[in-house]
PDB file of C-alpha atoms in Angstrom:
ATOM      1  CA  MET A 763      -0.018  -0.016  -0.043  1.00  0.00           C
ATOM      2  CA  PHE A 764       0.902   3.576  -0.502  1.00  0.00           C
ATOM      3  CA  VAL A 765       1.124   6.243   2.208  1.00  0.00           C
ATOM      4  CA  ASP A 766      -0.832   9.386   1.479  1.00  0.00           C
ATOM      5  CA  PRO A 767       1.179  12.632   1.105  1.00  0.00           C
ATOM      6  CA  PRO A 768       0.608  15.407   3.614  1.00  0.00           C
ATOM      7  CA  ALA A 769      -2.745  17.178   3.158  1.00  0.00           C
ATOM      8  CA  PRO A 770      -2.908  20.930   2.811  1.00  0.00           C
ATOM      9  CA  GLN A 771      -3.981  22.440   6.144  1.00  0.00           C
ATOM     10  CA  PRO A 772      -7.026  24.709   6.410  1.00  0.00           C
ATOM     11  CA  LEU A 773      -6.963  28.026   8.235  1.00  0.00           C
ATOM     12  CA  GLN A 774      -6.838  27.182  11.932  1.00  0.00           C
ATOM     13  CA  PRO A 775      -8.817  29.106  14.474  1.00  0.00           C
ATOM     14  CA  GLY A 776      -6.570  31.822  15.996  1.00  0.00           C
ATOM     15  CA  GLU A 777      -3.977  31.436  13.175  1.00  0.00           C
ATOM     16  CA  THR A 778      -2.442  34.796  12.327  1.00  0.00           C
ATOM     17  CA  PRO A 779      -0.659  35.916   9.191  1.00  0.00           C
ATOM     18  CA  PRO A 780       3.145  36.096   9.193  1.00  0.00           C
ATOM     19  CA  VAL A 781       4.958  38.835  11.008  1.00  0.00           C
ATOM     20  CA  SER A 782       7.234  41.287   9.197  1.00  0.00           C
ATOM     21  CA  GLY A 783      10.869  40.184   9.501  1.00  0.00           C
ATOM     22  CA  SER A 784      12.296  43.680   9.790  1.00  0.00           C
ATOM     23  CA  PRO A 785      13.289  44.779  13.295  1.00  0.00           C
ATOM     24  CA  GLY A 786      11.987  47.909  14.927  1.00  0.00           C
ATOM     25  CA  LEU A 787       8.707  49.611  14.749  1.00  0.00           C
ATOM     26  CA  PRO A 788       6.756  49.240  11.573  1.00  0.00           C
ATOM     27  CA  THR A 789       6.303  52.375   9.491  1.00  0.00           C
ATOM     28  CA  PRO A 790       3.189  53.021   7.283  1.00  0.00           C
ATOM     29  CA  ASP A 791       5.414  52.147   4.253  1.00  0.00           C
ATOM     30  CA  MET A 792       6.257  48.784   5.780  1.00  0.00           C
ATOM     31  CA  ALA A 793       2.781  47.907   7.030  1.00  0.00           C
ATOM     32  CA  VAL A 794       1.361  44.963   5.039  1.00  0.00           C
ATOM     33  CA  SER A 795      -2.204  43.651   5.181  1.00  0.00           C
ATOM     34  CA  TRP A 796      -2.454  39.843   4.751  1.00  0.00           C
ATOM     35  CA  GLU A 797      -5.209  37.514   3.701  1.00  0.00           C
ATOM     36  CA  PHE A 798      -5.466  33.774   3.642  1.00  0.00           C
ATOM     37  CA  ASN A 799      -4.673  32.741   0.083  1.00  0.00           C
ATOM     38  CA  PRO A 800      -8.001  31.701  -1.561  1.00  0.00           C
ATOM     39  CA  ASP A 801      -6.077  29.451  -4.052  1.00  0.00           C
ATOM     40  CA  TYR A 802      -4.593  27.541  -1.083  1.00  0.00           C
ATOM     41  CA  GLN A 803      -8.100  27.283   0.367  1.00  0.00           C
ATOM     42  CA  ARG A 804      -9.287  25.815  -2.885  1.00  0.00           C
ATOM     43  CA  LEU A 805      -6.580  23.110  -2.670  1.00  0.00           C
ATOM     44  CA  VAL A 806      -7.785  22.324   0.872  1.00  0.00           C
ATOM     45  CA  MET A 807     -11.347  21.948  -0.356  1.00  0.00           C
ATOM     46  CA  MET A 808     -10.195  19.804  -3.397  1.00  0.00           C
ATOM     47  CA  TRP A 809      -8.360  17.442  -1.021  1.00  0.00           C
ATOM     48  CA  ARG A 810     -11.533  17.140   1.170  1.00  0.00           C
ATOM     49  CA  GLN A 811     -13.614  16.466  -1.882  1.00  0.00           C
ATOM     50  CA  VAL A 812     -11.378  13.942  -3.597  1.00  0.00           C
ATOM     51  CA  LEU A 813     -10.299  11.863  -0.537  1.00  0.00           C
ATOM     52  CA  PRO A 814     -13.765  10.383   0.349  1.00  0.00           C
ATOM     53  CA  GLU A 815     -14.271   9.376  -3.281  1.00  0.00           C
ATOM     54  CA  LEU A 816     -10.927   7.631  -3.441  1.00  0.00           C
ATOM     55  CA  ASP A 817     -11.635   5.908  -0.151  1.00  0.00           C
ATOM     56  CA  ALA A 818     -14.970   4.723  -1.448  1.00  0.00           C
ATOM     57  CA  LEU A 819     -13.418   3.305  -4.625  1.00  0.00           C
ATOM     58  CA  THR A 820     -10.655   1.590  -2.595  1.00  0.00           C
ATOM     59  CA  SER A 821     -13.029   0.037  -0.112  1.00  0.00           C
ATOM     60  CA  SER A 822     -15.409  -1.209  -2.898  1.00  0.00           C
ATOM     61  CA  LEU A 823     -12.610  -2.789  -4.784  1.00  0.00           C
ATOM     62  CA  GLU A 824     -11.110  -4.300  -1.641  1.00  0.00           C
ATOM     63  CA  LYS A 825     -14.453  -5.860  -0.728  1.00  0.00           C
ATOM     64  CA  ALA A 826     -14.841  -7.365  -4.263  1.00  0.00           C
ATOM     65  CA  TYR A 827     -11.223  -8.551  -4.197  1.00  0.00           C
ATOM     66  CA  GLN A 828     -11.653 -10.347  -0.827  1.00  0.00           C
ATOM     67  CA  MET A 829     -14.877 -11.936  -2.066  1.00  0.00           C
ATOM     68  CA  ALA A 830     -13.196 -13.091  -5.224  1.00  0.00           C
ATOM     69  CA  ARG A 831     -10.464 -14.726  -3.295  1.00  0.00           C
ATOM     70  CA  SER A 832     -12.877 -16.711  -1.206  1.00  0.00           C
ATOM     71  CA  LYS A 833     -13.595 -20.207  -2.416  1.00  0.00           C
ATOM     72  CA  ASP A 834     -17.167 -19.802  -0.941  1.00  0.00           C
ATOM     73  CA  VAL A 835     -18.018 -17.328  -3.710  1.00  0.00           C
ATOM     74  CA  TRP A 836     -16.301 -18.763  -6.776  1.00  0.00           C
ATOM     75  CA  ASP A 837     -14.468 -22.065  -7.041  1.00  0.00           C
ATOM     76  CA  ALA A 838     -13.455 -22.375 -10.719  1.00  0.00           C
ATOM     77  CA  PRO A 839     -10.165 -22.375 -12.578  1.00  0.00           C
ATOM     78  CA  VAL A 840     -10.986 -18.951 -14.141  1.00  0.00           C
ATOM     79  CA  SER A 841     -11.322 -17.411 -10.664  1.00  0.00           C
ATOM     80  CA  GLY A 842      -7.524 -17.348 -10.341  1.00  0.00           C
ATOM     81  CA  ARG A 843      -7.249 -15.091 -13.501  1.00  0.00           C
ATOM     82  CA  TYR A 844     -10.008 -12.937 -12.167  1.00  0.00           C
ATOM     83  CA  VAL A 845      -8.299 -12.492  -8.834  1.00  0.00           C
ATOM     84  CA  GLU A 846      -4.983 -11.623 -10.615  1.00  0.00           C
ATOM     85  CA  GLU A 847      -6.816  -8.962 -12.654  1.00  0.00           C
ATOM     86  CA  MET A 848      -8.392  -7.509  -9.519  1.00  0.00           C
ATOM     87  CA  ALA A 849      -4.954  -7.373  -7.952  1.00  0.00           C
ATOM     88  CA  GLU A 850      -3.789  -5.334 -10.888  1.00  0.00           C
ATOM     89  CA  TRP A 851      -6.731  -3.001 -10.513  1.00  0.00           C
ATOM     90  CA  ARG A 852      -5.902  -2.579  -6.849  1.00  0.00           C
ATOM     91  CA  THR A 853      -2.366  -1.585  -7.828  1.00  0.00           C
ATOM     92  CA  ARG A 854      -3.574   0.825 -10.515  1.00  0.00           C
ATOM     93  CA  LEU A 855      -6.010   2.451  -8.111  1.00  0.00           C
ATOM     94  CA  GLY A 856      -3.398   2.833  -5.522  1.00  0.00           C
ATOM     95  CA  LEU A 857      -1.040   4.541  -8.108  1.00  0.00           C
ATOM     96  CA  TYR A 858      -3.913   6.718  -9.338  1.00  0.00           C
ATOM     97  CA  ARG A 859      -4.748   7.684  -5.670  1.00  0.00           C
ATOM     98  CA  GLN A 860      -1.032   8.494  -5.017  1.00  0.00           C
ATOM     99  CA  ALA A 861      -0.823  10.592  -8.173  1.00  0.00           C
ATOM    100  CA  ILE A 862      -3.908  12.691  -7.389  1.00  0.00           C
ATOM    101  CA  LEU A 863      -3.070  13.319  -3.797  1.00  0.00           C
ATOM    102  CA  THR A 864       0.627  14.011  -4.470  1.00  0.00           C
ATOM    103  CA  SER A 865      -0.323  16.639  -7.091  1.00  0.00           C
ATOM    104  CA  ILE A 866      -2.624  18.410  -4.734  1.00  0.00           C
ATOM    105  CA  SER A 867       0.004  18.166  -1.872  1.00  0.00           C
ATOM    106  CA  ASP A 868       2.857  19.404  -4.136  1.00  0.00           C
ATOM    107  CA  GLN A 869       0.743  22.278  -5.401  1.00  0.00           C
ATOM    108  CA  ALA A 870      -0.176  23.232  -1.865  1.00  0.00           C
ATOM    109  CA  ALA A 871       3.543  23.155  -0.884  1.00  0.00           C
ATOM    110  CA  ASP A 872       4.322  25.615  -3.670  1.00  0.00           C
ATOM    111  CA  THR A 873       1.313  27.893  -2.901  1.00  0.00           C
ATOM    112  CA  PRO A 874       1.814  30.466  -0.072  1.00  0.00           C
ATOM    113  CA  ARG A 875      -0.822  30.152   2.724  1.00  0.00           C
ATOM    114  CA  TRP A 876      -0.923  33.904   3.300  1.00  0.00           C
ATOM    115  CA  ILE A 877      -0.603  36.654   0.598  1.00  0.00           C
ATOM    116  CA  PRO A 878      -0.365  40.352   0.917  1.00  0.00           C
ATOM    117  CA  VAL A 879      -3.647  42.084  -0.013  1.00  0.00           C
ATOM    118  CA  ASN A 880      -3.525  43.199  -3.650  1.00  0.00           C
ATOM    119  CA  ALA A 881      -0.339  41.256  -4.300  1.00  0.00           C
ATOM    120  CA  GLY A 882       0.575  39.358  -7.420  1.00  0.00           C
ATOM    121  CA  ALA A 883       1.712  36.265  -5.482  1.00  0.00           C
ATOM    122  CA  PRO A 884       1.983  32.806  -7.237  1.00  0.00           C
ATOM    123  CA  HIS A 885      -1.344  31.020  -7.301  1.00  0.00           C
ATOM    124  CA  ALA A 886      -2.216  27.327  -7.876  1.00  0.00           C
ATOM    125  CA  PHE A 887      -4.872  28.025 -10.530  1.00  0.00           C
ATOM    126  CA  SER A 888      -3.300  30.702 -12.596  1.00  0.00           C
TER     127      SER A 888
END
């Protein structure tokens, strides 16, 4: 089995934007207003939407695979080939799941969580 990559983290209650790295008191020229990146939030929502669907597919296929392996359900020479095909499907589904979740996770890692208001920061869907 594959291990899912890290999920993008939603805005946590009480989370605050980054602090300016310059020492001293901020001046009006240095003051920056931040907002939680809406593109990052879309990645969080995408993860939450895709994960249950992938879990449902995986569990459905796993149930069918376990039933196909049981001699109580099907005891014929062709059942071995069917079980082998289902094992391939399980592998393919695992690779598909890994590819989808990795692409979302990688995009979230490359997308800033906080952006300055009215800034041209890199976005996931540009």
